[in-house]
Tab-separated table of C-alpha atoms in Angstrom:
chain	number	residue	atom	x	y	z
M	419	MET	CA	-16.860	-13.984	-5.519
M	420	LEU	CA	-13.575	-13.533	-3.606
M	421	ALA	CA	-13.495	-17.370	-2.754
M	422	HIS	CA	-13.112	-18.353	-6.070
M	423	TRP	CA	-11.416	-15.179	-7.436
M	424	ASP	CA	-9.510	-16.364	-10.179
M	425	ARG	CA	-12.010	-18.091	-11.946
M	426	VAL	CA	-14.355	-15.618	-11.435
M	427	MET	CA	-12.162	-13.241	-13.138
M	428	ASN	CA	-11.278	-15.839	-16.056
M	429	ALA	CA	-15.151	-16.381	-16.414
M	430	ASN	CA	-17.076	-13.885	-15.934
M	431	TYR	CA	-14.891	-10.337	-16.196
M	432	LYS	CA	-17.647	-8.267	-17.511
M	433	LYS	CA	-19.622	-9.288	-14.474
M	434	VAL	CA	-16.736	-8.371	-12.014
M	435	ARG	CA	-16.453	-4.934	-13.960
M	436	GLU	CA	-20.387	-3.946	-14.069
M	437	ARG	CA	-20.273	-5.008	-9.902
M	438	CYS	CA	-17.177	-2.664	-9.204
M	439	ARG	CA	-19.137	0.023	-10.959
M	440	LYS	CA	-22.126	0.007	-9.094
M	441	GLY	CA	-20.101	0.188	-5.635
M	442	ILE	CA	-18.526	-2.557	-3.576
M	443	PRO	CA	-20.233	-2.760	-0.393
M	444	PRO	CA	-18.298	-1.355	2.396
M	445	SER	CA	-18.016	-4.860	4.136
M	446	VAL	CA	-15.785	-6.587	1.505
M	447	ARG	CA	-14.357	-3.593	-0.143
M	448	PRO	CA	-10.754	-4.116	1.722
M	449	ARG	CA	-10.941	-7.423	0.312
M	450	ALA	CA	-11.940	-6.791	-3.005
M	451	TRP	CA	-9.396	-4.221	-3.492
M	452	LEU	CA	-6.594	-6.418	-2.373
M	453	PHE	CA	-7.932	-8.825	-5.099
M	454	LEU	CA	-8.422	-6.001	-7.747
M	455	CYS	CA	-5.216	-4.359	-7.791
M	456	GLY	CA	-3.675	-7.724	-7.463
M	457	GLY	CA	-2.089	-7.656	-4.191
M	458	LYS	CA	-3.431	-10.891	-2.805
M	459	LEU	CA	-1.230	-12.425	-6.057
M	460	LEU	CA	1.751	-10.870	-4.715
M	461	LEU	CA	1.484	-11.251	-1.217
M	462	GLU	CA	0.759	-15.169	-1.971
M	463	GLN	CA	3.662	-15.279	-4.154
M	464	SER	CA	6.161	-13.897	-1.604
M	465	LYS	CA	4.306	-14.814	2.129
M	466	THR	CA	7.400	-13.906	3.954
M	467	LEU	CA	8.463	-10.857	2.498
M	468	TYR	CA	7.065	-8.119	3.604
M	469	LYS	CA	8.035	-9.497	7.396
M	470	GLU	CA	12.144	-9.783	6.365
M	471	LEU	CA	11.837	-6.090	5.046
M	472	ILE	CA	10.233	-4.759	8.139
M	473	LEU	CA	12.898	-5.753	10.407
M	474	ARG	CA	15.988	-4.660	7.595
M	475	GLU	CA	17.045	-0.929	8.508
M	476	GLY	CA	16.500	0.707	5.493
M	477	ASP	CA	18.411	3.430	3.825
M	478	ALA	CA	18.955	5.809	6.120
M	479	ARG	CA	17.903	8.946	3.723
M	480	TRP	CA	14.262	7.341	3.575
M	481	VAL	CA	13.698	6.595	6.831
M	482	ASP	CA	14.637	9.924	8.304
M	483	ASP	CA	11.931	11.630	5.600
M	484	ILE	CA	9.451	8.892	5.850
M	485	ARG	CA	9.621	9.747	10.006
M	486	LYS	CA	9.161	13.330	8.972
M	487	ASP	CA	5.939	12.650	7.050
M	488	LEU	CA	4.259	10.281	9.518
M	489	HIS	CA	2.322	13.305	11.284
M	490	ARG	CA	1.280	15.025	8.154
M	491	GLN	CA	-0.913	11.697	7.314
M	492	PHE	CA	-4.519	12.351	8.123
M	493	PRO	CA	-3.539	13.974	11.621
M	494	PHE	CA	-6.908	14.091	12.792
M	495	HIS	CA	-7.607	10.352	12.252
M	496	GLU	CA	-8.051	8.696	15.572
M	497	MET	CA	-5.620	5.772	13.966
M	498	PHE	CA	-2.547	8.321	13.558
M	499	VAL	CA	-3.244	10.833	15.923
M	500	ASP	CA	-0.699	8.962	18.759
M	501	GLN	CA	2.993	9.171	17.192
M	502	ALA	CA	3.693	6.266	19.411
M	503	GLY	CA	0.316	4.555	18.134
M	504	HIS	CA	-0.099	1.789	15.844
M	505	GLY	CA	-1.184	3.608	12.994
M	506	GLN	CA	1.550	5.868	12.559
M	507	ARG	CA	4.157	2.349	13.247
M	508	ASP	CA	2.231	0.321	10.964
M	509	LEU	CA	2.411	3.558	8.469
M	510	PHE	CA	6.445	3.591	9.058
M	511	GLN	CA	6.821	-0.150	8.226
M	512	VAL	CA	4.741	-0.130	4.963
M	513	LEU	CA	6.238	2.688	3.537
M	514	LYS	CA	10.206	1.343	4.704
M	515	ALA	CA	9.421	-1.852	3.531
M	516	TYR	CA	8.410	-0.766	-0.033
M	517	SER	CA	11.578	2.167	0.151
M	518	ILE	CA	13.590	-1.387	0.629
M	519	LEU	CA	11.981	-3.419	-1.809
M	520	ASN	CA	12.024	-1.111	-4.601
M	521	GLU	CA	14.997	0.627	-4.065
M	522	SER	CA	15.256	2.743	-7.705
M	523	VAL	CA	12.296	4.793	-6.655
M	524	GLY	CA	12.977	4.354	-2.522
M	525	TYR	CA	10.380	6.643	-0.878
M	526	CYS	CA	8.551	9.545	-2.042
M	527	GLN	CA	6.034	11.922	-0.214
M	528	ALA	CA	2.711	11.066	-2.105
M	529	GLN	CA	3.152	7.791	-0.991
M	530	ALA	CA	2.252	8.111	2.024
M	531	PRO	CA	-1.769	9.433	1.602
M	532	VAL	CA	-1.896	6.118	-0.380
M	533	ALA	CA	-0.551	3.872	2.250
M	534	ALA	CA	-2.224	5.677	5.170
M	535	PHE	CA	-5.797	5.262	3.237
M	536	LEU	CA	-4.907	1.512	3.009
M	537	LEU	CA	-4.111	0.589	6.490
M	538	MET	CA	-7.457	2.591	7.427
M	539	HIS	CA	-9.540	-0.148	5.800
M	540	MET	CA	-6.808	-3.299	6.006
M	541	PRO	CA	-4.014	-4.962	8.147
M	542	ALA	CA	-0.401	-3.320	7.279
M	543	GLU	CA	0.828	-6.691	5.353
M	544	GLU	CA	-2.215	-6.493	3.314
M	545	ALA	CA	-2.056	-2.739	2.830
M	546	PHE	CA	1.804	-2.992	1.565
M	547	TRP	CA	1.102	-5.317	-1.091
M	548	CYS	CA	-1.832	-3.093	-2.490
M	549	LEU	CA	0.584	-0.441	-2.289
M	550	VAL	CA	3.148	-2.546	-4.055
M	551	SER	CA	0.569	-2.899	-6.728
M	552	ILE	CA	-0.583	0.432	-7.300
M	553	CYS	CA	3.125	1.763	-7.236
M	554	ASP	CA	4.881	-0.854	-9.462
M	555	LYS	CA	1.550	-1.726	-11.735
M	556	TYR	CA	-0.720	1.072	-12.033
M	557	LEU	CA	1.657	4.292	-11.419
M	558	THR	CA	4.402	2.983	-12.932
M	559	GLY	CA	7.249	6.173	-12.927
M	560	TYR	CA	4.702	7.888	-10.976
M	561	TYR	CA	6.740	7.856	-8.018
M	562	SER	CA	10.336	7.591	-9.556
M	563	GLN	CA	13.030	10.107	-8.604
M	564	GLY	CA	12.276	12.057	-11.843
M	565	MET	CA	9.185	12.966	-10.773
M	566	VAL	CA	10.896	16.366	-8.208
M	567	TYR	CA	7.657	17.960	-7.262
M	568	PHE	CA	6.218	14.428	-5.725
M	569	CYS	CA	9.721	13.496	-4.387
M	570	ILE	CA	12.046	14.320	-1.532
M	571	LEU	CA	15.215	14.653	-2.539
């Protein structure tokens, strides 16, 4: 089904919806999430963008806030226990890249647990594109600067 995603979604949307409601098997869940949220399409449209974004400095204010929040995300999960480990490094890069990509939003604390959860299930680049799709397509305005209860000012 995932190999022919566009065709399946166009021809059998109801079938996909039914299968999702019955539960996506854990073995394909990360790949399915990437397709379902639209992250796969974004990844294919901008194949090198994530790699370019993680090389940029980023806004010092957002970078500082992101660093302060890294240890708070699933602190007892093996992936995020070590401050110098790949989990916190990947989380920093995903959040910094998003803050650069969407400068009008920047970074909000509520993005970190979403990004961390995605990283527990998929590589950083895929997690980034899922986060972009979730924030910009499904939660538009939720992470905006006007949401003072969710944003770090």
